[in-house]
PDB file of C-alpha atoms in Angstrom:
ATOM      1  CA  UNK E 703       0.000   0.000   0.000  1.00 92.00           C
ATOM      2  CA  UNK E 704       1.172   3.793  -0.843  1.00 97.00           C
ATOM      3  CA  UNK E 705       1.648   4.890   2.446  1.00 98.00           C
ATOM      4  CA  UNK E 706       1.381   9.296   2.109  1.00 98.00           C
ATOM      5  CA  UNK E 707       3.489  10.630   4.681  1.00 98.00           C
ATOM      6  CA  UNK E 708       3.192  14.550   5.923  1.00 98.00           C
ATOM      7  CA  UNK E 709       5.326  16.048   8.505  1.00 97.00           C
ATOM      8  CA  UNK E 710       4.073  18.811  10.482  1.00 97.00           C
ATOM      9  CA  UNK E 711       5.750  22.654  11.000  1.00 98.00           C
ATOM     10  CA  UNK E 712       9.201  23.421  10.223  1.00 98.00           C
ATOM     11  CA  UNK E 713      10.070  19.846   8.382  1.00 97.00           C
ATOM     12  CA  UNK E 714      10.199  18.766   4.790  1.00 97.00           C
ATOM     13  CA  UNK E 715      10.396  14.905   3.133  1.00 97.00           C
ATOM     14  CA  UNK E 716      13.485  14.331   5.007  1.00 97.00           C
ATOM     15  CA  UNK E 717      11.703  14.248   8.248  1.00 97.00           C
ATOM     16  CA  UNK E 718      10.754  10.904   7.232  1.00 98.00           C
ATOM     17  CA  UNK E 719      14.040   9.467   6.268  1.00 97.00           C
ATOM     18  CA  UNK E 720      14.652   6.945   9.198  1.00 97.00           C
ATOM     19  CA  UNK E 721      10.844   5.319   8.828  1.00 98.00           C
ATOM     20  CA  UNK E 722      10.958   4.859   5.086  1.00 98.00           C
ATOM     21  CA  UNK E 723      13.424   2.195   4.996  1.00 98.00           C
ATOM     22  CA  UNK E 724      11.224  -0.180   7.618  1.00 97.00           C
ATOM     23  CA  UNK E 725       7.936   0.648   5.530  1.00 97.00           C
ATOM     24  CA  UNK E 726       9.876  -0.595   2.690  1.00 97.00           C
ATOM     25  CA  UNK E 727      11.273  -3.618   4.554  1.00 96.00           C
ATOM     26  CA  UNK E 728       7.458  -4.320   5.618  1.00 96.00           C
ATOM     27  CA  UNK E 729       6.326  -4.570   1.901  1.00 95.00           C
ATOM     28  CA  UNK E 730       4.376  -1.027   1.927  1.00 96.00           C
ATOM     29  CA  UNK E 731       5.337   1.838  -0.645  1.00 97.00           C
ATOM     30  CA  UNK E 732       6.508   5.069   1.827  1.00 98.00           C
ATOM     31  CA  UNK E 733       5.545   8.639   0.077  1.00 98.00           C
ATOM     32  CA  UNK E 734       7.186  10.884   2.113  1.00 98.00           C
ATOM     33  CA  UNK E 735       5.998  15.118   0.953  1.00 98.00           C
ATOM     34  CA  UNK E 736       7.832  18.077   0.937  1.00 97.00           C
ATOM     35  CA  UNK E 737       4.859  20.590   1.097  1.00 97.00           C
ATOM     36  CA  UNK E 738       4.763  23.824  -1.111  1.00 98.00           C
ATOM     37  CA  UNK E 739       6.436  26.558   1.459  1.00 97.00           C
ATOM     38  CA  UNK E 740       8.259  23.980   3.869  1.00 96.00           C
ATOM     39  CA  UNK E 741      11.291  22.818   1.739  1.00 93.00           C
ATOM     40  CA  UNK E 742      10.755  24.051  -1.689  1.00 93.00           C
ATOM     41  CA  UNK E 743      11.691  27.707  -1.477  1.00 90.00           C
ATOM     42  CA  UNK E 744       8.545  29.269  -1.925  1.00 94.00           C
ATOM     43  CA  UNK E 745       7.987  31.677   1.229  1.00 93.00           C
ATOM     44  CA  UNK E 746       4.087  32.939  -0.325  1.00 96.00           C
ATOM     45  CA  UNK E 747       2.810  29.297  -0.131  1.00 98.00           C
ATOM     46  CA  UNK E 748      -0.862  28.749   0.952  1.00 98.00           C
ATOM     47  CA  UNK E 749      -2.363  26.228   2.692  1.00 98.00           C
ATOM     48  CA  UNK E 750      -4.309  26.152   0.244  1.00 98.00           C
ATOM     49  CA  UNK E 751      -1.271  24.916  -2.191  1.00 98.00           C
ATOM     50  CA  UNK E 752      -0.256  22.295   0.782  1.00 98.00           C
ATOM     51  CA  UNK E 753      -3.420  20.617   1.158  1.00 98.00           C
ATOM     52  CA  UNK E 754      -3.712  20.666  -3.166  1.00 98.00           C
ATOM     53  CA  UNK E 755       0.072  18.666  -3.224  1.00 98.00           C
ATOM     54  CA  UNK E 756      -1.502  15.980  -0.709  1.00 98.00           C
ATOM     55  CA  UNK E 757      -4.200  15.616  -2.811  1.00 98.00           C
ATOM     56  CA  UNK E 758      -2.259  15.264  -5.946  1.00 98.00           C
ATOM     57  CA  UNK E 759       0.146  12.267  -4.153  1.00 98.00           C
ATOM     58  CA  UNK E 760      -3.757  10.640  -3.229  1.00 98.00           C
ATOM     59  CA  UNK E 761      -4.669  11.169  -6.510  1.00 98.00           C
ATOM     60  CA  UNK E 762      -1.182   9.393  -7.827  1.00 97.00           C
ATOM     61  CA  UNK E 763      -1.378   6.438  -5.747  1.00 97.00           C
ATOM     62  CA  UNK E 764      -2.387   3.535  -8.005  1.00 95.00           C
ATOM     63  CA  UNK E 765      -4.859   1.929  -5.229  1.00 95.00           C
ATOM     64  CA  UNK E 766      -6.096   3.913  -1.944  1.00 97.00           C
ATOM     65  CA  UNK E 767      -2.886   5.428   0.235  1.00 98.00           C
ATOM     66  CA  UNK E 768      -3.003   5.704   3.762  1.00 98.00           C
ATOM     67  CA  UNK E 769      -2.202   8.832   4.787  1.00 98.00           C
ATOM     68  CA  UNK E 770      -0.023   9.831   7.860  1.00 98.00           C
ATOM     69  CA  UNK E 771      -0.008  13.392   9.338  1.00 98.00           C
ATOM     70  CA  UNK E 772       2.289  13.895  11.975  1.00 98.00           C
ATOM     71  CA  UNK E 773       1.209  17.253  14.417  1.00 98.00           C
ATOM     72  CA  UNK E 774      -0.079  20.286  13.091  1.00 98.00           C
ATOM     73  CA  UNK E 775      -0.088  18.127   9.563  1.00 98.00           C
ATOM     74  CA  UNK E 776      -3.009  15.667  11.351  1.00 98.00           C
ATOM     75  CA  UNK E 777      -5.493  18.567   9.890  1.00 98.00           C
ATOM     76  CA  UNK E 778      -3.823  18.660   6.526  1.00 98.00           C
ATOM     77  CA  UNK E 779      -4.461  14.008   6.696  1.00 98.00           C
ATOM     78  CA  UNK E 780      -7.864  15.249   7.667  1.00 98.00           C
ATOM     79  CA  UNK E 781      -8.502  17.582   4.796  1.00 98.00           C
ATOM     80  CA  UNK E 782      -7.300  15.213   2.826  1.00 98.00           C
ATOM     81  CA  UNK E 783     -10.288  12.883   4.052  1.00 98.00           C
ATOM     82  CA  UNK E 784     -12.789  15.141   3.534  1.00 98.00           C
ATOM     83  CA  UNK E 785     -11.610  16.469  -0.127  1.00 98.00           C
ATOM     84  CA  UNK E 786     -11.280  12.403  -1.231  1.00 98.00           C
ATOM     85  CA  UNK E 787     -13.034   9.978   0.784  1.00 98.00           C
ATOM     86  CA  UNK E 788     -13.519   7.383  -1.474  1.00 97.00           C
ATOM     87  CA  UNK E 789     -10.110   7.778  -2.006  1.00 98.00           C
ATOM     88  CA  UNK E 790      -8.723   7.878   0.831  1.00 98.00           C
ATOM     89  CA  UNK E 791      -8.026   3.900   2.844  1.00 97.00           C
ATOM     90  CA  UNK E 792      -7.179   5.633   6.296  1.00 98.00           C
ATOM     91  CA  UNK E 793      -5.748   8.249   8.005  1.00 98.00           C
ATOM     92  CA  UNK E 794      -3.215   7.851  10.785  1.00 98.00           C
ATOM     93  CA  UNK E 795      -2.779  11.352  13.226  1.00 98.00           C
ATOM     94  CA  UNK E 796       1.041  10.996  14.718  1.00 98.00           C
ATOM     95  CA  UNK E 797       0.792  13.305  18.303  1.00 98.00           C
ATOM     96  CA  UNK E 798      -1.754  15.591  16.231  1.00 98.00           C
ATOM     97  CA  UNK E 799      -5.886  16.652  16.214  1.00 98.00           C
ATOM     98  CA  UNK E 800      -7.655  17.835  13.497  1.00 98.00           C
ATOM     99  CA  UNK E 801      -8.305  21.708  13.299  1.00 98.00           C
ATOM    100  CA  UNK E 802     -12.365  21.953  12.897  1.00 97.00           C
ATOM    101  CA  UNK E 803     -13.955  23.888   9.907  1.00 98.00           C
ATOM    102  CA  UNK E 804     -13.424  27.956  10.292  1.00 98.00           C
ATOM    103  CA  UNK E 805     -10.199  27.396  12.864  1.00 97.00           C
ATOM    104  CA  UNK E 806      -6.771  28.735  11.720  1.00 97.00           C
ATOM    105  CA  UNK E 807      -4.342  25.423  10.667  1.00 98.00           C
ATOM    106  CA  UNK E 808      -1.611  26.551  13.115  1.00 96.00           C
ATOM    107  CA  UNK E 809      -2.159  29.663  15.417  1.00 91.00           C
ATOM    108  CA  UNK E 810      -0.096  28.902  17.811  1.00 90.00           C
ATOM    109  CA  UNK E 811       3.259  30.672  17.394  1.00 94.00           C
ATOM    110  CA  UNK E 812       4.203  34.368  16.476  1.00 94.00           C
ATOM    111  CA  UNK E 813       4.389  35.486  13.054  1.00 96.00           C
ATOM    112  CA  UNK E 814       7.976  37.377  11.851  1.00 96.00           C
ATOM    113  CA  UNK E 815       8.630  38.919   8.849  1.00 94.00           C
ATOM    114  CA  UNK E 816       5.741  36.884   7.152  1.00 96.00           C
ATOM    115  CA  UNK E 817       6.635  33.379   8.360  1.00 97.00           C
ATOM    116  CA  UNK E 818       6.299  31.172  11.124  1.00 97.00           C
ATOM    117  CA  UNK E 819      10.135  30.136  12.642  1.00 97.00           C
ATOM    118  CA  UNK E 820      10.790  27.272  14.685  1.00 97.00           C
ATOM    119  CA  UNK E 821      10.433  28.358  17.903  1.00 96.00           C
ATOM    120  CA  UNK E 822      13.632  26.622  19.861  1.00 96.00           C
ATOM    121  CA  UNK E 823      13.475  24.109  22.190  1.00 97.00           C
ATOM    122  CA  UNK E 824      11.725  25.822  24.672  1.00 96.00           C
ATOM    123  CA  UNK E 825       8.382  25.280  24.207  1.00 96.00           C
ATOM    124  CA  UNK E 826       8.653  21.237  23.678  1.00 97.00           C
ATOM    125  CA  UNK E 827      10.452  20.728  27.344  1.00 95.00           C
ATOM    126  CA  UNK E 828       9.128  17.854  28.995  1.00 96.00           C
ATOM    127  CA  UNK E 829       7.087  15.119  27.486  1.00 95.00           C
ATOM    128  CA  UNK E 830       7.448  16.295  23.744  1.00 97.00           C
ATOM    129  CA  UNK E 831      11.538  16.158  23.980  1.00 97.00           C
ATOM    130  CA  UNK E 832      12.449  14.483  26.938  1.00 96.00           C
ATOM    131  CA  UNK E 833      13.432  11.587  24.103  1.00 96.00           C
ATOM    132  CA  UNK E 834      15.356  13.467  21.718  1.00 97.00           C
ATOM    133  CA  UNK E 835      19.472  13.557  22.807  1.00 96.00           C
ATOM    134  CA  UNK E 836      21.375  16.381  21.629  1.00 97.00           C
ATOM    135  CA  UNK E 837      22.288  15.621  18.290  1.00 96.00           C
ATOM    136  CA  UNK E 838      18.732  14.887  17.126  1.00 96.00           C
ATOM    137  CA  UNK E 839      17.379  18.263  18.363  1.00 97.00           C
ATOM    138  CA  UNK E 840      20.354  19.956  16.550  1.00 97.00           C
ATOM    139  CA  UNK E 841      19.651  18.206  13.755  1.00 95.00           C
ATOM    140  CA  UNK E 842      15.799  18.824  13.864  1.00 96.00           C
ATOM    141  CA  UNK E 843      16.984  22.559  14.542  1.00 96.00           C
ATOM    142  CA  UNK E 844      19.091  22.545  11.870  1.00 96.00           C
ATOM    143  CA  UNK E 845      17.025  21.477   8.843  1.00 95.00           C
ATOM    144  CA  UNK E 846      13.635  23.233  10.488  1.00 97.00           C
ATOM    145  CA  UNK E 847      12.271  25.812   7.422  1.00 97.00           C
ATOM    146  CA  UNK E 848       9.832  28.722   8.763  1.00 97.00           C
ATOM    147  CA  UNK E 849       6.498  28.003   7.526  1.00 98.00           C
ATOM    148  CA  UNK E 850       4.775  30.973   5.495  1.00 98.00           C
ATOM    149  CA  UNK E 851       2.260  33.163   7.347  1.00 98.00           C
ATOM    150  CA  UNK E 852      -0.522  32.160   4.801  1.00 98.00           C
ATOM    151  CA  UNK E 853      -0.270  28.261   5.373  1.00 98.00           C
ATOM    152  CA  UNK E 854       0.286  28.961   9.625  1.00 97.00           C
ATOM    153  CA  UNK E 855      -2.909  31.382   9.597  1.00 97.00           C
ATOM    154  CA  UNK E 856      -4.700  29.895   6.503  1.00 98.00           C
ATOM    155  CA  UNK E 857      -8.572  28.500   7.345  1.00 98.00           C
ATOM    156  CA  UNK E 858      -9.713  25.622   7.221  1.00 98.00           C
ATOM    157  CA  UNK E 859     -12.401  24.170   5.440  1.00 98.00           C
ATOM    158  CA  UNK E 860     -14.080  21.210   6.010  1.00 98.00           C
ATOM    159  CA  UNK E 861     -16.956  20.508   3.558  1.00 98.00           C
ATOM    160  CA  UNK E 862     -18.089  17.154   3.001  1.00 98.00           C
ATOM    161  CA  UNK E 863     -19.062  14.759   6.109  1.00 98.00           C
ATOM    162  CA  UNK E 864     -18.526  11.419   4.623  1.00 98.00           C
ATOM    163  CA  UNK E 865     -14.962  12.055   6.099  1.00 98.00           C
ATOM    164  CA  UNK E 866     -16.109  10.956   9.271  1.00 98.00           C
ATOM    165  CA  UNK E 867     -16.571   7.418   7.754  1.00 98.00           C
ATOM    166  CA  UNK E 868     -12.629   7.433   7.097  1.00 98.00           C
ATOM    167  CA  UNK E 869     -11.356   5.045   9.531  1.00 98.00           C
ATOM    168  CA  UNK E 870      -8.866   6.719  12.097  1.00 98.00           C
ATOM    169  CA  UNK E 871      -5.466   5.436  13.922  1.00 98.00           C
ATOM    170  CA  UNK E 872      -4.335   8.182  16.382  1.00 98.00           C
ATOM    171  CA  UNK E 873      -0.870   7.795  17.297  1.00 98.00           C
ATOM    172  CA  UNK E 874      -0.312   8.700  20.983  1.00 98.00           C
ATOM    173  CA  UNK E 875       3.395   9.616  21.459  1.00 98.00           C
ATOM    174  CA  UNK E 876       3.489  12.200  24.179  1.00 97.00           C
ATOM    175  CA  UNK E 877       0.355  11.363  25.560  1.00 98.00           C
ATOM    176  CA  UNK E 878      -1.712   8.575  26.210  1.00 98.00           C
ATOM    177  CA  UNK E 879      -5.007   7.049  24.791  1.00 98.00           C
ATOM    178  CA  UNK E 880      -6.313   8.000  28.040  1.00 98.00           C
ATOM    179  CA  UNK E 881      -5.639  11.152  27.797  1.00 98.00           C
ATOM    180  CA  UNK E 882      -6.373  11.592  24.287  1.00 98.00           C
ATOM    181  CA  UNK E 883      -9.787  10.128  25.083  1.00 98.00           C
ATOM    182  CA  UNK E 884     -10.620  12.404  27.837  1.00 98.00           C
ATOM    183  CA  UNK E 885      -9.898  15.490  25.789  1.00 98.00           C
ATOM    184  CA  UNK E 886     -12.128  14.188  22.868  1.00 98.00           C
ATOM    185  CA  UNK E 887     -14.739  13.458  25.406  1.00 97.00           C
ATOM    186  CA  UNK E 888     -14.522  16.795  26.937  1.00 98.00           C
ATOM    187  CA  UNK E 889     -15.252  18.868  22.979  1.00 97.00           C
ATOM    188  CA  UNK E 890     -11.592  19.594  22.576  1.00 96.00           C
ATOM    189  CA  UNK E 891     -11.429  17.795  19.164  1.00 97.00           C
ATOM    190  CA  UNK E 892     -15.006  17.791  17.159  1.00 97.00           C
ATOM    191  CA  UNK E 893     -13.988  16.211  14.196  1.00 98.00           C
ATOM    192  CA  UNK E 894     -12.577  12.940  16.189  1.00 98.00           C
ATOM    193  CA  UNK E 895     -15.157  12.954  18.222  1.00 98.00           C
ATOM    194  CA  UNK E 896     -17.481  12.185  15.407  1.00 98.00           C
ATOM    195  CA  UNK E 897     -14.924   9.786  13.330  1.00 98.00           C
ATOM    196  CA  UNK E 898     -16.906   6.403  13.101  1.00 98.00           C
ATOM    197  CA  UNK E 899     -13.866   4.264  13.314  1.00 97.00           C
ATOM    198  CA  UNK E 900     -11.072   5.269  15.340  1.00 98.00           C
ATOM    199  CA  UNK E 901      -8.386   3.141  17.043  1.00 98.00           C
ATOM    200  CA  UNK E 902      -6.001   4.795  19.373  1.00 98.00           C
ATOM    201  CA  UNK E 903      -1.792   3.181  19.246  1.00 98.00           C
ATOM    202  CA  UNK E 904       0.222   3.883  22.902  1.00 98.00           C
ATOM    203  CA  UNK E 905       3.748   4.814  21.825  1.00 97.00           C
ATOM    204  CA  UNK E 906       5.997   5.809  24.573  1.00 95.00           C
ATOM    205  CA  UNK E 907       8.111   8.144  22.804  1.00 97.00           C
ATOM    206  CA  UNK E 908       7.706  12.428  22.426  1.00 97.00           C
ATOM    207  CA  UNK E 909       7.028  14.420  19.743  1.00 98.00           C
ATOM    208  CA  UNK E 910       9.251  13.728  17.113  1.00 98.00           C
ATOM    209  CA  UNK E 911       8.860   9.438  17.046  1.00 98.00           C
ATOM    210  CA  UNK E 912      10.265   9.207  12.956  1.00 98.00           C
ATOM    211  CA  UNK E 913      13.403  10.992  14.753  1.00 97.00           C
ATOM    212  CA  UNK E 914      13.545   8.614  17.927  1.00 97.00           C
ATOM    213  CA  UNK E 915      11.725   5.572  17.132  1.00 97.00           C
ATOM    214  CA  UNK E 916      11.136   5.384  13.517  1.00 98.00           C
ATOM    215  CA  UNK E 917      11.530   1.285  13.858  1.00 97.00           C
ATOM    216  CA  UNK E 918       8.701   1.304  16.205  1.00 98.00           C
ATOM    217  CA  UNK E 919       6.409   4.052  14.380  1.00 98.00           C
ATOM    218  CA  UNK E 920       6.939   2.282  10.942  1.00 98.00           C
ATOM    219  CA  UNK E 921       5.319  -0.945  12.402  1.00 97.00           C
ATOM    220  CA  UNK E 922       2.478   1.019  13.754  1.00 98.00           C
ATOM    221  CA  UNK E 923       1.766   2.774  10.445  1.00 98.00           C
ATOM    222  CA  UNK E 924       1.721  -0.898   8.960  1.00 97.00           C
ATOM    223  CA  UNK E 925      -0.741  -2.424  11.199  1.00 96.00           C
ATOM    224  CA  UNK E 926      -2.427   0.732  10.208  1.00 96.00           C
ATOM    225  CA  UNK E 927      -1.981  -0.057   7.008  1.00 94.00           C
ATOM    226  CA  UNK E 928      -3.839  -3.136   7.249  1.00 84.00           C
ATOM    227  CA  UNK E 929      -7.187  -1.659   6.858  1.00 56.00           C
TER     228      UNK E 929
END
């Protein structure tokens, strides 16, 4: 199975590198995207533009992908779901929630000069980094690209509810299923709380599991993949 894979803020393809050798070595075909305004050099790039490049990689896929969104990229899977959902086999959220129809995709961190930067370490302390050793947060540091204003504080639109038919794999990293059902429960993610099928996957790793257990997140994207 095409397996579509979407990093969220500040990462490109490469994000991906460590988990697409074990999808390969566990017979699925890994599609790891470099979104329009996160690796490609183009600084006026839309959400609009992101969410038309995931579609084109769903269109592209011989059979039905699965398609992966890790963080802030969980509403771009999500989109994704709603725009094809005949198309579409599954969607797998990695440590993300869908944003609900009329929220901003990522309004979260300050705007400068027109683009989202990464914002340092400072805000991930704890749970979200406590797994990452030096090297691989200088390394995430390193290759993080700001994301353009109009993707960060672009709307989203959510149009067609067959979506919620899609069946759903959220990927727990930095919290647990627990605690991602609680939240659900108490309104803080509408569009999950309406998905028809969705499975919840405990992995005890932070933020960033592609970076610090990419062995272990490629075998739950797999068993995802199974639907």
């Amino acid at each position: 199975m095409d397996i579509l894979l979407i990093a969220g803020l500040w990462l490109d393809g490469s994000a991906w590198d460590d988990v697409v050798p074990e999808l390969t070595a566990l017979g699925h075909r890994p599609v790891p995207l470099t979104l329009p305004g996160q690796g490609d050099g183009n600084a006026s790039a839309t959400l609009d533009d992101q969410l038309a490049a995931v579609l084109a990689a769903v269109d592209a896929a011989p059979g039905k992908p699965l398609v992966v969104g890790h963080s802030a990229a969980a509403t771009l899977a999500w989109l994704a779901a709603d725009a094809r959902p005949g198309k579409v086999a599954g969607v797998v959220l990695v440590g993300g929630f869908p944003a609900a129809d009329g929220q901003a995709y990522a309004g979260h961190f300050p705007v400068e000069e027109g683009a989202v930067p990464f914002p340092g370490w400072g805000p991930f302390e704890g749970a979200d980094s406590a797994d990452l050793d030096q090297e691989a947060r200088d390394r995430i540091a390193s290759a993080a690209v700001p994301v353009p204003e109009a993707v960060a504080r672009g709307v989203v639109r959510l149009t067609d509810e067959r979506r919620y038919g899609v069946p759903v794999v959220l990927v727990c990293p930095e919290f647990t299923p627990a605690q991602a059902q609680e939240w659900i429960a108490a309104g803080e993610s509408p569009e999950l709380a309406r998905a028809a099928h969705l499975d919840y996957v405990d992995l005890d790793a932070g933020h960033w599991p592609m970076t610090s257990r990419p062995r272990d997140l490629a075998r739950v994207l797999a068993e995802a993949a199974g639907y």
